[in-house]
CSV table of C-alpha atoms in Angstrom, one decimal:
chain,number,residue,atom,x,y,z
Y,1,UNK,CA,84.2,64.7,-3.9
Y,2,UNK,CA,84.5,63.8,0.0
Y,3,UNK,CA,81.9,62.2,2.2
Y,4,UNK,CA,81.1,62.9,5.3
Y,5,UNK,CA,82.3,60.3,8.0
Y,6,UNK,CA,80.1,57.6,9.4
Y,7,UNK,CA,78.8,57.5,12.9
Y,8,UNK,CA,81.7,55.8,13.9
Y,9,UNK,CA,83.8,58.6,13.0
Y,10,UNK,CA,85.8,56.1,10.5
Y,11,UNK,CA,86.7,57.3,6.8
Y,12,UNK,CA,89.1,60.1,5.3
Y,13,UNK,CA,87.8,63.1,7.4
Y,14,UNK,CA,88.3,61.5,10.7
Y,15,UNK,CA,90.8,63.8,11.4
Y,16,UNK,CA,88.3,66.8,10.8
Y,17,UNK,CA,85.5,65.7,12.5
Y,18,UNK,CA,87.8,66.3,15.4
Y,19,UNK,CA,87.6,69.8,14.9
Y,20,UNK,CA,84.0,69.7,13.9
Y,21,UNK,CA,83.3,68.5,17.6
Y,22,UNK,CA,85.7,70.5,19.6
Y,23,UNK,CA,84.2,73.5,17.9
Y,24,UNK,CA,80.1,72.6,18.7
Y,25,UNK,CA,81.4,72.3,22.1
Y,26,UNK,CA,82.4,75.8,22.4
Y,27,UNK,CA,80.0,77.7,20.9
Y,28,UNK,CA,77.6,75.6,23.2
Y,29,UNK,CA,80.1,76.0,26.6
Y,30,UNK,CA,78.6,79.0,29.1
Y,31,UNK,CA,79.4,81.9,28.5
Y,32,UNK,CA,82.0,83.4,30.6
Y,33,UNK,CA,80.4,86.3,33.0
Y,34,UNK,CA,80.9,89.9,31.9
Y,35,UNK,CA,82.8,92.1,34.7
Y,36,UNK,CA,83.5,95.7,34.8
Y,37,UNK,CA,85.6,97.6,36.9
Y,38,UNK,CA,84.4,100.2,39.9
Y,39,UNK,CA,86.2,102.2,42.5
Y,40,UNK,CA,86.2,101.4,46.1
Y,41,UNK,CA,87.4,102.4,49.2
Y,42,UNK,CA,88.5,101.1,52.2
Y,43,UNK,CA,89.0,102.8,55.9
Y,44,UNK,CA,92.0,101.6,58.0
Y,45,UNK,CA,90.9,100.2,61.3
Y,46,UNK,CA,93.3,102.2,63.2
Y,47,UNK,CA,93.1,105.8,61.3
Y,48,UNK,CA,91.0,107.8,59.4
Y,49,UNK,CA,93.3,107.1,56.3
Y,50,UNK,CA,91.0,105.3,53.8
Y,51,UNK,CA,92.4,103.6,50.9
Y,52,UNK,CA,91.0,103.7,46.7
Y,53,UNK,CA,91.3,100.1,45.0
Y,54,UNK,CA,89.3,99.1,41.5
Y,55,UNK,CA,87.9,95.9,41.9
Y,56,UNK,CA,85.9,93.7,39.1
Y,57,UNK,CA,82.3,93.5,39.6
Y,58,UNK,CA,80.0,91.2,37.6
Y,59,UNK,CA,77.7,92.7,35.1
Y,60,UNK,CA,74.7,93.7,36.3
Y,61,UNK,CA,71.4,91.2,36.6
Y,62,UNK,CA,68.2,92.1,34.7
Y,63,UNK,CA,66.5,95.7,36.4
Y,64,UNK,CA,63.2,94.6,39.0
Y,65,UNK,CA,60.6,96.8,40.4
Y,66,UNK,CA,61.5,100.3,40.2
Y,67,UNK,CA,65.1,100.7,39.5
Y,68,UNK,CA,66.5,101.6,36.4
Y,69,UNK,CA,69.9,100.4,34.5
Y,70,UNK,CA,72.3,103.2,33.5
Y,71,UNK,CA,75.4,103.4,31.1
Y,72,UNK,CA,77.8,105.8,32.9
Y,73,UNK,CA,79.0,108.6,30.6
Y,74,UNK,CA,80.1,110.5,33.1
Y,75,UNK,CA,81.1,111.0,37.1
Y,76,UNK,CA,82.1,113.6,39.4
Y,77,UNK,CA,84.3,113.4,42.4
Y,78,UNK,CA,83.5,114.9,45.6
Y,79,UNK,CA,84.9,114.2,49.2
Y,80,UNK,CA,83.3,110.9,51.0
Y,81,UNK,CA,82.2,112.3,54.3
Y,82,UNK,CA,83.7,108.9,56.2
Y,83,UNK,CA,82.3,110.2,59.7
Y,84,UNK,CA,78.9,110.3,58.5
Y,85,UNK,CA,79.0,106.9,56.8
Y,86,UNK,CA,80.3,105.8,60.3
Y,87,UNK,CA,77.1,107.8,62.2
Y,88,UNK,CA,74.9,106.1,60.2
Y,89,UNK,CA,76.2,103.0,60.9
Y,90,UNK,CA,77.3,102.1,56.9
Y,91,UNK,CA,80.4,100.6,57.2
Y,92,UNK,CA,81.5,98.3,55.1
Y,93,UNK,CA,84.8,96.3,54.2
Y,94,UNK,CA,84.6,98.1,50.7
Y,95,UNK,CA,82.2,101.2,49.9
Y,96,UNK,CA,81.4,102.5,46.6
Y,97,UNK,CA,83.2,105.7,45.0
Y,98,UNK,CA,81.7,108.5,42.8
Y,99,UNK,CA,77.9,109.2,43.2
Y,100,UNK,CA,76.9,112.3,40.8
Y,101,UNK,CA,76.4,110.4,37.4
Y,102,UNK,CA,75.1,111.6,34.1
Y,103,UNK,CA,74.5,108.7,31.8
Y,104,UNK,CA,71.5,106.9,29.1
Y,105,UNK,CA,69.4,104.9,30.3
Y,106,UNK,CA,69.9,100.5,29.2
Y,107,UNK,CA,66.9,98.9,30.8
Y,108,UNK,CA,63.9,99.8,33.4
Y,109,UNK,CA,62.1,97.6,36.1
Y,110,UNK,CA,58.6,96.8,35.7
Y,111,UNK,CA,57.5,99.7,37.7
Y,112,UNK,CA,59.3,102.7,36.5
Y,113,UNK,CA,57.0,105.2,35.2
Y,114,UNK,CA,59.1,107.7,34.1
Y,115,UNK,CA,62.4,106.3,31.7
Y,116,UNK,CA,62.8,104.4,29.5
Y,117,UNK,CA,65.4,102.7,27.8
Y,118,UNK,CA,67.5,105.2,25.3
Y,119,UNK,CA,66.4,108.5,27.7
Y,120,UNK,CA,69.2,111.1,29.1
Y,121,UNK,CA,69.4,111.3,32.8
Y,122,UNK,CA,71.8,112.7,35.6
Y,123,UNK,CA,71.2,112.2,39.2
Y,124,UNK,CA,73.4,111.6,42.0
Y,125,UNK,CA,73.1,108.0,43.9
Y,126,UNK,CA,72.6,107.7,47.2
Y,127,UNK,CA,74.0,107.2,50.5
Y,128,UNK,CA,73.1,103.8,50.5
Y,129,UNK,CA,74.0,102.8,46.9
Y,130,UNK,CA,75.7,98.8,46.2
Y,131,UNK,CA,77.1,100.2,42.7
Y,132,UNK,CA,80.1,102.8,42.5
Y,133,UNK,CA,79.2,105.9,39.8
Y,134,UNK,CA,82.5,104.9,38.8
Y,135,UNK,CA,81.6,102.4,37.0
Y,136,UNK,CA,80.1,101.6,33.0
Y,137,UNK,CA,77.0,100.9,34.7
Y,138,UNK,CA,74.9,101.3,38.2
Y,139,UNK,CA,71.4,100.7,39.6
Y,140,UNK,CA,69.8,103.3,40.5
Y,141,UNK,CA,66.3,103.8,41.8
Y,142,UNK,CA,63.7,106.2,39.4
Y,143,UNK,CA,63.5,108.9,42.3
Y,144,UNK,CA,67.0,109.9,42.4
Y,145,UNK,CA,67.4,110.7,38.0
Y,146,UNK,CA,65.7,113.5,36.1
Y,147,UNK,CA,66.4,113.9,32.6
Y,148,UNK,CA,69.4,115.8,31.3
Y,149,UNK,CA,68.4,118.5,28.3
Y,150,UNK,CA,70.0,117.9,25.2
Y,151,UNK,CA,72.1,121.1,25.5
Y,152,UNK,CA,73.4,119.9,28.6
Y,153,UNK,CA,76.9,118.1,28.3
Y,154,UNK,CA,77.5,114.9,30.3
Y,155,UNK,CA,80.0,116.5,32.4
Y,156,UNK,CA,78.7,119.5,32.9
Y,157,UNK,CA,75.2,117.4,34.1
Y,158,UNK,CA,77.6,115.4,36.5
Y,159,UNK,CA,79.6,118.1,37.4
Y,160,UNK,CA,76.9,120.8,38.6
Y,161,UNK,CA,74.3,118.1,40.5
Y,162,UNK,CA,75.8,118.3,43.3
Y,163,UNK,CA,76.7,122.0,43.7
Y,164,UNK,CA,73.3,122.8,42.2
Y,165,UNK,CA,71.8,120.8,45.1
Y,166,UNK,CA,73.4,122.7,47.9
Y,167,UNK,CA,73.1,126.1,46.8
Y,168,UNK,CA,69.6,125.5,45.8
Y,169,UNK,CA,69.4,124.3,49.7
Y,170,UNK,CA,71.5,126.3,51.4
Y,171,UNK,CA,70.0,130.1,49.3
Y,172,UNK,CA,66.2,128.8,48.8
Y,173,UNK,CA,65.3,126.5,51.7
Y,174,UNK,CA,67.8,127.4,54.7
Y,175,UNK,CA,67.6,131.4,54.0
Y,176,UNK,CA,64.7,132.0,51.6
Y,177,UNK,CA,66.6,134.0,48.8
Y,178,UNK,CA,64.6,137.3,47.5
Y,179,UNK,CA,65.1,139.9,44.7
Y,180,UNK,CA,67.5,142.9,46.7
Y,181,UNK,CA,68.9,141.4,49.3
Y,182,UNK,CA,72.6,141.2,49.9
Y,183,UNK,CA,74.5,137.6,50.2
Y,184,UNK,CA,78.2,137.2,51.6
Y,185,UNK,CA,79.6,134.0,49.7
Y,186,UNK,CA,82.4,132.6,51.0
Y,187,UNK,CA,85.3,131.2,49.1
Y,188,UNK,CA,83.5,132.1,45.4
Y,189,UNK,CA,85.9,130.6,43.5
Y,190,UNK,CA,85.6,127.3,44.8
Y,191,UNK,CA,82.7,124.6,42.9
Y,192,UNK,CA,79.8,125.8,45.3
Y,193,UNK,CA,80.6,129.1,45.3
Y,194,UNK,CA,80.5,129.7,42.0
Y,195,UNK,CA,77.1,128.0,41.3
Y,196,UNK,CA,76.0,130.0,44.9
Y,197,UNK,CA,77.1,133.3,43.1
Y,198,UNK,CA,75.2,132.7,40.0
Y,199,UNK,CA,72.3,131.3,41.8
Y,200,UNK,CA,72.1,135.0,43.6
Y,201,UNK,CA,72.5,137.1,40.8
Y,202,UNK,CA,69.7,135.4,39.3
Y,203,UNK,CA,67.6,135.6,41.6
Y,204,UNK,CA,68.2,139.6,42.5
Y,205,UNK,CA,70.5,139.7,44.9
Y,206,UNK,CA,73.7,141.9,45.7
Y,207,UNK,CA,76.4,139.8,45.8
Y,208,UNK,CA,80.0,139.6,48.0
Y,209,UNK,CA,82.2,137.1,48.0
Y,210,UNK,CA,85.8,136.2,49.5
Y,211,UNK,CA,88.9,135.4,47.1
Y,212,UNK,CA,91.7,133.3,49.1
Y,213,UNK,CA,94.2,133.9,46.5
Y,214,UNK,CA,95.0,136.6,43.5
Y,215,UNK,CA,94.0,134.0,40.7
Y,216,UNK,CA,90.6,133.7,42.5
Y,217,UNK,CA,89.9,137.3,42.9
Y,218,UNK,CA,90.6,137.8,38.9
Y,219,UNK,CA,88.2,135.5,38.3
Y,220,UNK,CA,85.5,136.7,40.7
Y,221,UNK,CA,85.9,139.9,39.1
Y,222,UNK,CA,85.3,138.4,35.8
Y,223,UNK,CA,81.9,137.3,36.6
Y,224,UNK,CA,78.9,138.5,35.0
Y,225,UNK,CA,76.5,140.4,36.6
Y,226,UNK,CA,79.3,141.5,38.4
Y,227,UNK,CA,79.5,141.3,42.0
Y,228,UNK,CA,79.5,144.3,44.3
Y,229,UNK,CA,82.5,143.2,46.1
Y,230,UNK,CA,85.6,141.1,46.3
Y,231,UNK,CA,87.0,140.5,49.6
Y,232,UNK,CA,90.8,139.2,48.8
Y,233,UNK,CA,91.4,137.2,52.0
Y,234,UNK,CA,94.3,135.7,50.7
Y,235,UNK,CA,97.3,137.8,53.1
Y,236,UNK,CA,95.2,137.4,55.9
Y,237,UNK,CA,94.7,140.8,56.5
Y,238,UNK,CA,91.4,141.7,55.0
Y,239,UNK,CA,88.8,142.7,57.2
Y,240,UNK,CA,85.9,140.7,56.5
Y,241,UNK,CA,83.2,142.2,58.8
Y,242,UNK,CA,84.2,145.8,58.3
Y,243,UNK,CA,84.2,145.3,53.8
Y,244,UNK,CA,80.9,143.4,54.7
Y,245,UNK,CA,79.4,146.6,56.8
Y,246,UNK,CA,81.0,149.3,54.6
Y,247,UNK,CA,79.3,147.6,51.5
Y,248,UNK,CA,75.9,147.2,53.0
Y,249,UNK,CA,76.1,151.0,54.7
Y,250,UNK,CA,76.0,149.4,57.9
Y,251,UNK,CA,73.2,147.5,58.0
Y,252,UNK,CA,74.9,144.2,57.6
Y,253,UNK,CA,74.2,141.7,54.8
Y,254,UNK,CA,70.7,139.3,54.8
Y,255,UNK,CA,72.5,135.9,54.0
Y,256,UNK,CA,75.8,134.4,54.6
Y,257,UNK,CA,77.1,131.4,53.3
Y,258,UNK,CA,80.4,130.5,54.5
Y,259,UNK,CA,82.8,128.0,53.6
Y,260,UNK,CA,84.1,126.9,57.4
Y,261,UNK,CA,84.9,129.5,60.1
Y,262,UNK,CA,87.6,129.7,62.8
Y,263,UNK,CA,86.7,128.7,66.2
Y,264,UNK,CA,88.8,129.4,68.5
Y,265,UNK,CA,92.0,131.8,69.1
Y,266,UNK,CA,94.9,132.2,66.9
Y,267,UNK,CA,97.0,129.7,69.0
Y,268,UNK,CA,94.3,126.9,68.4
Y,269,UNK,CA,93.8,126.8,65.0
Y,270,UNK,CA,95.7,125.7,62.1
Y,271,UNK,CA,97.9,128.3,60.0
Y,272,UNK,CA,96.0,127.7,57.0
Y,273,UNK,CA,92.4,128.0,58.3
Y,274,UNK,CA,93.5,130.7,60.4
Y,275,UNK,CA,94.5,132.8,57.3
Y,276,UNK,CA,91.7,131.9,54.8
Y,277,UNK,CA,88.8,131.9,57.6
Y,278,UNK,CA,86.9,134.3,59.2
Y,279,UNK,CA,86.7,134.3,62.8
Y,280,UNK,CA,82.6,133.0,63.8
Y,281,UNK,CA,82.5,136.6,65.7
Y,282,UNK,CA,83.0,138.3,62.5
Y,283,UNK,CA,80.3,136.3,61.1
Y,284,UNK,CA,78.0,137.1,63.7
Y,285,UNK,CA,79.0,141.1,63.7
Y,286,UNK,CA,78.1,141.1,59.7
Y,287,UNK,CA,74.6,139.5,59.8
Y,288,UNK,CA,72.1,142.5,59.6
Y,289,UNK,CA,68.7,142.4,61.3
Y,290,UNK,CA,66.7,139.3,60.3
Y,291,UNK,CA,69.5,137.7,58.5
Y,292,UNK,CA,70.4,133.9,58.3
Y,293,UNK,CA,73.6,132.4,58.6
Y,294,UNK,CA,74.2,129.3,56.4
Y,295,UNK,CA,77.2,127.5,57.5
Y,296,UNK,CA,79.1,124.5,56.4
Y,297,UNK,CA,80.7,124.0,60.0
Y,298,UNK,CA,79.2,120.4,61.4
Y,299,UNK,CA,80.8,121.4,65.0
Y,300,UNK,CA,79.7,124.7,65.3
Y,301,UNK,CA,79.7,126.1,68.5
Y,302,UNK,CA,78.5,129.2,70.4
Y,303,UNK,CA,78.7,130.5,73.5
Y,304,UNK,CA,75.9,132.6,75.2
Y,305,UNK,CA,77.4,135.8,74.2
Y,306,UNK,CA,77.3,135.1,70.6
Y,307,UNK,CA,73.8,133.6,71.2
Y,308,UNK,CA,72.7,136.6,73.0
Y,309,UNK,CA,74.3,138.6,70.0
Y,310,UNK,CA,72.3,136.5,67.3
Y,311,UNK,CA,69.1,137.4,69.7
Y,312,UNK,CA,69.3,140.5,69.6
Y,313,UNK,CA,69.4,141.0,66.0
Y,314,UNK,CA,66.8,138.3,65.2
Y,315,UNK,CA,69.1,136.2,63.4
Y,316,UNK,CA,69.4,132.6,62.6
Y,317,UNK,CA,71.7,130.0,62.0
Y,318,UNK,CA,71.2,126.8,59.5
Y,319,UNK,CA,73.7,124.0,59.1
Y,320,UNK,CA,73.9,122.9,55.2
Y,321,UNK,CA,73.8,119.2,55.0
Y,322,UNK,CA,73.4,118.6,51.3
Y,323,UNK,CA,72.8,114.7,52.4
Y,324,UNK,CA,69.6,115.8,54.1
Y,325,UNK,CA,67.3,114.6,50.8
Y,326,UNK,CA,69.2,111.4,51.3
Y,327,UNK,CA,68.3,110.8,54.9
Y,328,UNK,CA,64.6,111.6,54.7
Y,329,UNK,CA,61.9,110.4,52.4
Y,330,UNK,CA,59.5,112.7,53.3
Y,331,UNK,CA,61.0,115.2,51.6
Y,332,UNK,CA,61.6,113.6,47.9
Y,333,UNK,CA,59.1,115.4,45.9
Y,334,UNK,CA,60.9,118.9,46.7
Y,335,UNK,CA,64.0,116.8,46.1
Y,336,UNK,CA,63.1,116.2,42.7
Y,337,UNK,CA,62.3,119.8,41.8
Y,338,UNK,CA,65.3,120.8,42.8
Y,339,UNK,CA,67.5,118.2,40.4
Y,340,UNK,CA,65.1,119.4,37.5
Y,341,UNK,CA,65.8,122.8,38.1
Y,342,UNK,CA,69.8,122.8,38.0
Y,343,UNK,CA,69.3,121.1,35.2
Y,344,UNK,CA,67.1,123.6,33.6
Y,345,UNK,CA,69.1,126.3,34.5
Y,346,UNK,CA,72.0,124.4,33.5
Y,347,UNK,CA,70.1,124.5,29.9
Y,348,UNK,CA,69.3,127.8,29.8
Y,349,UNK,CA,73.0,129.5,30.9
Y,350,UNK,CA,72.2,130.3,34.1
Y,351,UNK,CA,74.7,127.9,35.8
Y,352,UNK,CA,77.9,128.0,34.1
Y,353,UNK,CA,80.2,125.6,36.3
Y,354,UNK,CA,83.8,126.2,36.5
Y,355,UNK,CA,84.6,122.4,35.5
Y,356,UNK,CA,88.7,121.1,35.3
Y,357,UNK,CA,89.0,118.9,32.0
Y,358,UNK,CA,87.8,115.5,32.2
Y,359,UNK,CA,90.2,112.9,33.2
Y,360,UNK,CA,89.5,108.9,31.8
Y,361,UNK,CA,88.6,106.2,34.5
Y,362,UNK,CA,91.8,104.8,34.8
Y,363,UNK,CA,93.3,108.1,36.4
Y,364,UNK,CA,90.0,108.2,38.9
Y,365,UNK,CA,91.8,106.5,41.5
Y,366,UNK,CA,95.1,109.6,41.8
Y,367,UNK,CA,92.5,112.4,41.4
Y,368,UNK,CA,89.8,110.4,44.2
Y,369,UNK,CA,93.0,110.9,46.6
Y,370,UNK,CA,93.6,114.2,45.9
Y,371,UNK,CA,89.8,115.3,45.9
Y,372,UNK,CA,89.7,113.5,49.2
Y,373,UNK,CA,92.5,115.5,50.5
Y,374,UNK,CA,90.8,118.5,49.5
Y,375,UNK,CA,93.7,119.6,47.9
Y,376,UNK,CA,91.8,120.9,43.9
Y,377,UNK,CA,89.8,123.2,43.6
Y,378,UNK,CA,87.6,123.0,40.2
Y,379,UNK,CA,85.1,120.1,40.0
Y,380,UNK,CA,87.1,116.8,38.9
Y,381,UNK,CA,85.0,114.6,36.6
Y,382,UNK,CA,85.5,111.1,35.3
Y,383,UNK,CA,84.2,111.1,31.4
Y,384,UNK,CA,83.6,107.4,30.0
């Protein structure tokens, strides 16, 4: 039988005492820091180019105060708005990509009151958030989540947020939606228009909608309840004001949600917006008496004729800036409501999102550049 060697280390196993040591030291070295990976990008100085790179990030300290810990399961991609970031003076050397997340809850802060660790939850981060959604984990403060049902997948949670949130604003808030009254969406087909369409129907009203191409207008037709009228823009020769008037006997329709509008002449605009848009005097021919114009258009702009047209028939106009919930406090309660109910009606079948198949992290970076380009059209989402 061998003995152990003395203190001196002398004896037969001075050789394996050698080991003995250099093992004890490693299990008692540091440990080496955990990092995950999360997309980024980066503006160029000199152009509005911006630039995706992944970059390591350590793992996340312990959760304080009222923020919660989330495991990403999954993220969808939507166009950064770069020119806001600059307006509200955010710029950084490196800003964080992907901010509708649906994930499970790893660890609370002392104060949260309403997860805890193991619970469900989609949200979308905001303007202002360190940690990219693209990413195994974030921080994220309790008043942006709400749970996700159990029904609801993780993609379709981080694929509909967003959506959900401006059609909820743009139909409920900006143009107070009611049972019978006619909506113009444009561009259904697209990700809002879609979950705009179906917020409509359920709520009672007569839907239109534009199709800019012949695979768009199928599947407008397709939906269910159907909608009173597709308007295939897509040769540039559809009327929109006259299908709009004929449909609504004249009267012109109560809400109008558009997806961008031409300024200016034919000579000023681009070939492709000046096929696929409506001019912003068919717009204001359409509305009826009383009705709201919703528009997407940050640069809007009317002369007094078309102001003195909109007086005349009582009518309004309201800019959709799905960011508003992010730039006020005030408003957070009603901010809430609305995330809980997309995702009820997410639950329930009322939204049914037209989602492209999930793509894995390591793609996130070719599809961000694409999305930014606003070159797809069904909601990209990044499953973990």
């Amino acid at each position: 039988m061998r003995t152990a060697p003395g203190p001196e280390g002398a004896g037969p196993l001075q050789k394996d005492s050698k080991v003995a040591v250099v093992k004890v030291q490693a299990v008692g070295a540091a440990p080496r820091q955990v990092t995950m990976k999360g997309l980024y990008f980066q503006q160029s100085s000199t152009s509005e180019e911006i630039t995706f790179v992944f970059q390591e990030r350590e793992n996340l300290p312990v959760t304080e105060d009222n923020y919660v810990k989330l495991q990403v399961k999954a993220c969808a991609l939507s166009q950064i708005n770069t020119k806001l970031l600059t307006e509200m003076k955010m710029e950084k050397d490196f800003f964080p990509v992907g901010r509708e997340v649906a994930g499970i809850v790893l660890d609370v802060g002392s104060k949260v009151s309403f997860f805890q660790p193991g619970d469900e939850v989609a949200g979308i981060l905001p303007l202002d958030s360190e940690d990219p959604g693209l990413c195994e984990a974030v921080r994220v403060h309790e008043h942006y989540l709400v749970h996700k049902p159990e029904k609801v997948t993780w993609t379709e949670a981080a694929g509909t947020i967003r959506d959900g949130v401006r059609a909820y604003t743009a139909l409920h808030y900006l143009s107070h939606l009611s049972p019978g009254k006619s909506v113009l969406i444009m561009d259904g087909a697209s990700a809002l228009g879609t979950i705009a369409i179906q917020l409509a129907h359920h709520r009672g009203a007569k839907v239109i909608s534009t199709a800019c191409s012949l695979e768009d207008k199928q599947c407008l037709e397709r939906c269910r309840p159907s909608i009173a009228r597709v308007i295939d823009v897509s040769n540039g020769k559809a009327q929109v004001a006259e299908s709009c008037l004929e449909e609504t006997g004249g009267l012109g329709v109560d809400i109008v949600l558009d997806a961008g509008v031409r300024l200016y002449s034919k000579d000023d605009e681009p070939a492709v917006k000046l096929q696929l848009l409506p001019h912003k005097h068919d717009i204001i021919t359409l509305l009826g008496v009383g009705g709201h114009w919703v528009t997407t258009e940050e640069n809007l702009q009317l002369d007094p004729p078309d102001s003195h047209c909109l007086f005349l028939k009582g009518a309004t106009v309201a800019f959709l800036n799905d960011e508003v919930w992010n730039l006020s406090n005030v408003q957070q309660g009603k901010y809430l409501c609305i995330l809980k109910d997309v995702m009820e009606k997410l639950s329930t079948g009322v939204f049914r999102p037209q989602l492209d198949e999930p793509i894995p992290l390591y793609e996130a970076k070719v599809t961000m550049e694409v999305v930014q380009k606003n070159q797809g059209r069904k909601k990209q989402v990044v499953q973990f």
